[in-house]
PDB file of C-alpha atoms in Angstrom:
ATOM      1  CA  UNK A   1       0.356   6.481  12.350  1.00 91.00           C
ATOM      2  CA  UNK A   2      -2.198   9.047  11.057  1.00 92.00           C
ATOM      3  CA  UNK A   3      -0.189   9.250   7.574  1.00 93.00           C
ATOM      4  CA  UNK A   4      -0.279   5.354   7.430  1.00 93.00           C
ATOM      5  CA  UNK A   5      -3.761   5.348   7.900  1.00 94.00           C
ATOM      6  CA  UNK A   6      -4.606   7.476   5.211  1.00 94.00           C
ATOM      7  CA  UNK A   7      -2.082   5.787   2.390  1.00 96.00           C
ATOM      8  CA  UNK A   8      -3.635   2.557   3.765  1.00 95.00           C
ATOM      9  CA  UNK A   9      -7.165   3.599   3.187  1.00 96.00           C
ATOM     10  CA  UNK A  10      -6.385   5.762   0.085  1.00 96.00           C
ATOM     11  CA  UNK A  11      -4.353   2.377  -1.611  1.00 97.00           C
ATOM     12  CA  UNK A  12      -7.746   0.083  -0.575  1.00 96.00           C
ATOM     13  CA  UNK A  13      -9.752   2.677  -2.541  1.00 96.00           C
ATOM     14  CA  UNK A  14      -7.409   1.784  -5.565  1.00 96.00           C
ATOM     15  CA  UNK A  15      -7.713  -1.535  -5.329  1.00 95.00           C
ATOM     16  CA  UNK A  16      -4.335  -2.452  -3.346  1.00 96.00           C
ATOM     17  CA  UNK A  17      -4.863  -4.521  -0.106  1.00 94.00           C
ATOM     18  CA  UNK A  18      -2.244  -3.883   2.561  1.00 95.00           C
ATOM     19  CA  UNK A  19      -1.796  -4.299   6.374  1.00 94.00           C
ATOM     20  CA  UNK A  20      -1.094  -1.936   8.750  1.00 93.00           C
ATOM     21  CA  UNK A  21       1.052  -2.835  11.659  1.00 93.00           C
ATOM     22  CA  UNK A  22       4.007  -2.194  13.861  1.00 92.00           C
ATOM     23  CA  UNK A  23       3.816  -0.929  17.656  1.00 93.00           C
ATOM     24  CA  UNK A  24       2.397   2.474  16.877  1.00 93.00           C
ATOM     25  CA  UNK A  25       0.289   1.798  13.752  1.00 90.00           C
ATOM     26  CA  UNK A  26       2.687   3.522  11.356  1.00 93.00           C
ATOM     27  CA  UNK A  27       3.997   0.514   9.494  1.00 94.00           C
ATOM     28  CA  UNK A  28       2.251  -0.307   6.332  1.00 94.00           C
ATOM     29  CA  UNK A  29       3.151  -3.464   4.660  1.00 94.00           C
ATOM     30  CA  UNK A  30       2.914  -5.315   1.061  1.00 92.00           C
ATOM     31  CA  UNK A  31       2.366  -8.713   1.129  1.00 91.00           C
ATOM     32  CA  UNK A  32       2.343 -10.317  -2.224  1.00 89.00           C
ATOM     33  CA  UNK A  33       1.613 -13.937  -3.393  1.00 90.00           C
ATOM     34  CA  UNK A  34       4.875 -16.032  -3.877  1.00 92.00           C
ATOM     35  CA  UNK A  35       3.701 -16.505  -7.646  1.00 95.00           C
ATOM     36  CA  UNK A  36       3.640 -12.615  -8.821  1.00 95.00           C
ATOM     37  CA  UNK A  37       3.775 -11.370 -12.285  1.00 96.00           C
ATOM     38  CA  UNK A  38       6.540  -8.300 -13.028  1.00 95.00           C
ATOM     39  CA  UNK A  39       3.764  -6.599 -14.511  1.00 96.00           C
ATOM     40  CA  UNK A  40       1.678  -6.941 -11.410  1.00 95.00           C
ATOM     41  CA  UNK A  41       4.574  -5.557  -8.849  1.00 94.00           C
ATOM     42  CA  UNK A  42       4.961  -2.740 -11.614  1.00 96.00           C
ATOM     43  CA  UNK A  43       0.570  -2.240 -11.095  1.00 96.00           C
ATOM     44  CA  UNK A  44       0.655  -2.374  -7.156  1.00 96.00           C
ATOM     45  CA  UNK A  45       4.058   0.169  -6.964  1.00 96.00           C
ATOM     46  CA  UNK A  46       2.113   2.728  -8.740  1.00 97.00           C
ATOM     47  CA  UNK A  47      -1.559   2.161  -6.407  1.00 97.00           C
ATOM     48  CA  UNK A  48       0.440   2.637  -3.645  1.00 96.00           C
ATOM     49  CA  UNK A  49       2.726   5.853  -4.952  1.00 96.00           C
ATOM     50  CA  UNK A  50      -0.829   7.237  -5.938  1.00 96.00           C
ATOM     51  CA  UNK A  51      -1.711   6.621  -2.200  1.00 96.00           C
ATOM     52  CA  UNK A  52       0.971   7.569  -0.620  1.00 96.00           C
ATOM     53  CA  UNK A  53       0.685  11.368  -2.619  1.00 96.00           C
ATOM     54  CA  UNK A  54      -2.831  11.407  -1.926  1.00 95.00           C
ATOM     55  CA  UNK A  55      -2.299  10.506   1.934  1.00 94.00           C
ATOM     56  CA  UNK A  56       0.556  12.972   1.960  1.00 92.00           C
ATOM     57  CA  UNK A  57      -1.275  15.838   0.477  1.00 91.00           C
ATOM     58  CA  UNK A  58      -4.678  15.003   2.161  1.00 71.00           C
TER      59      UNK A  58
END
């Protein structure tokens, strides 16, 4: 849950809204619009594998 709170703050600093859920927190999820660009999916993959390093590595 603690990792998941970090890649979910760390993605909202990059611009990448996301929701946390789950039963213990540790879920994060990506919710995009039904009308979504390839180049868009592309931009929000690489927020959140920037956030997940920098959540990972702290």
């Amino acid at each position: 849950a603690a990792t998941a709170a970090r890649a979910h703050a760390a993605a909202a600093e990059r611009g990448l809204l996301l929701l946390t859920c789950g039963p213990h927190g540790n879920v994060v999820r990506m919710i995009p619009p039904l009308i979504v660009t390839a180049d868009q999916v592309d931009e929000a993959v690489g927020l959140w594998g920037e956030a997940v390093a920098a959540a990972v590595t702290g």
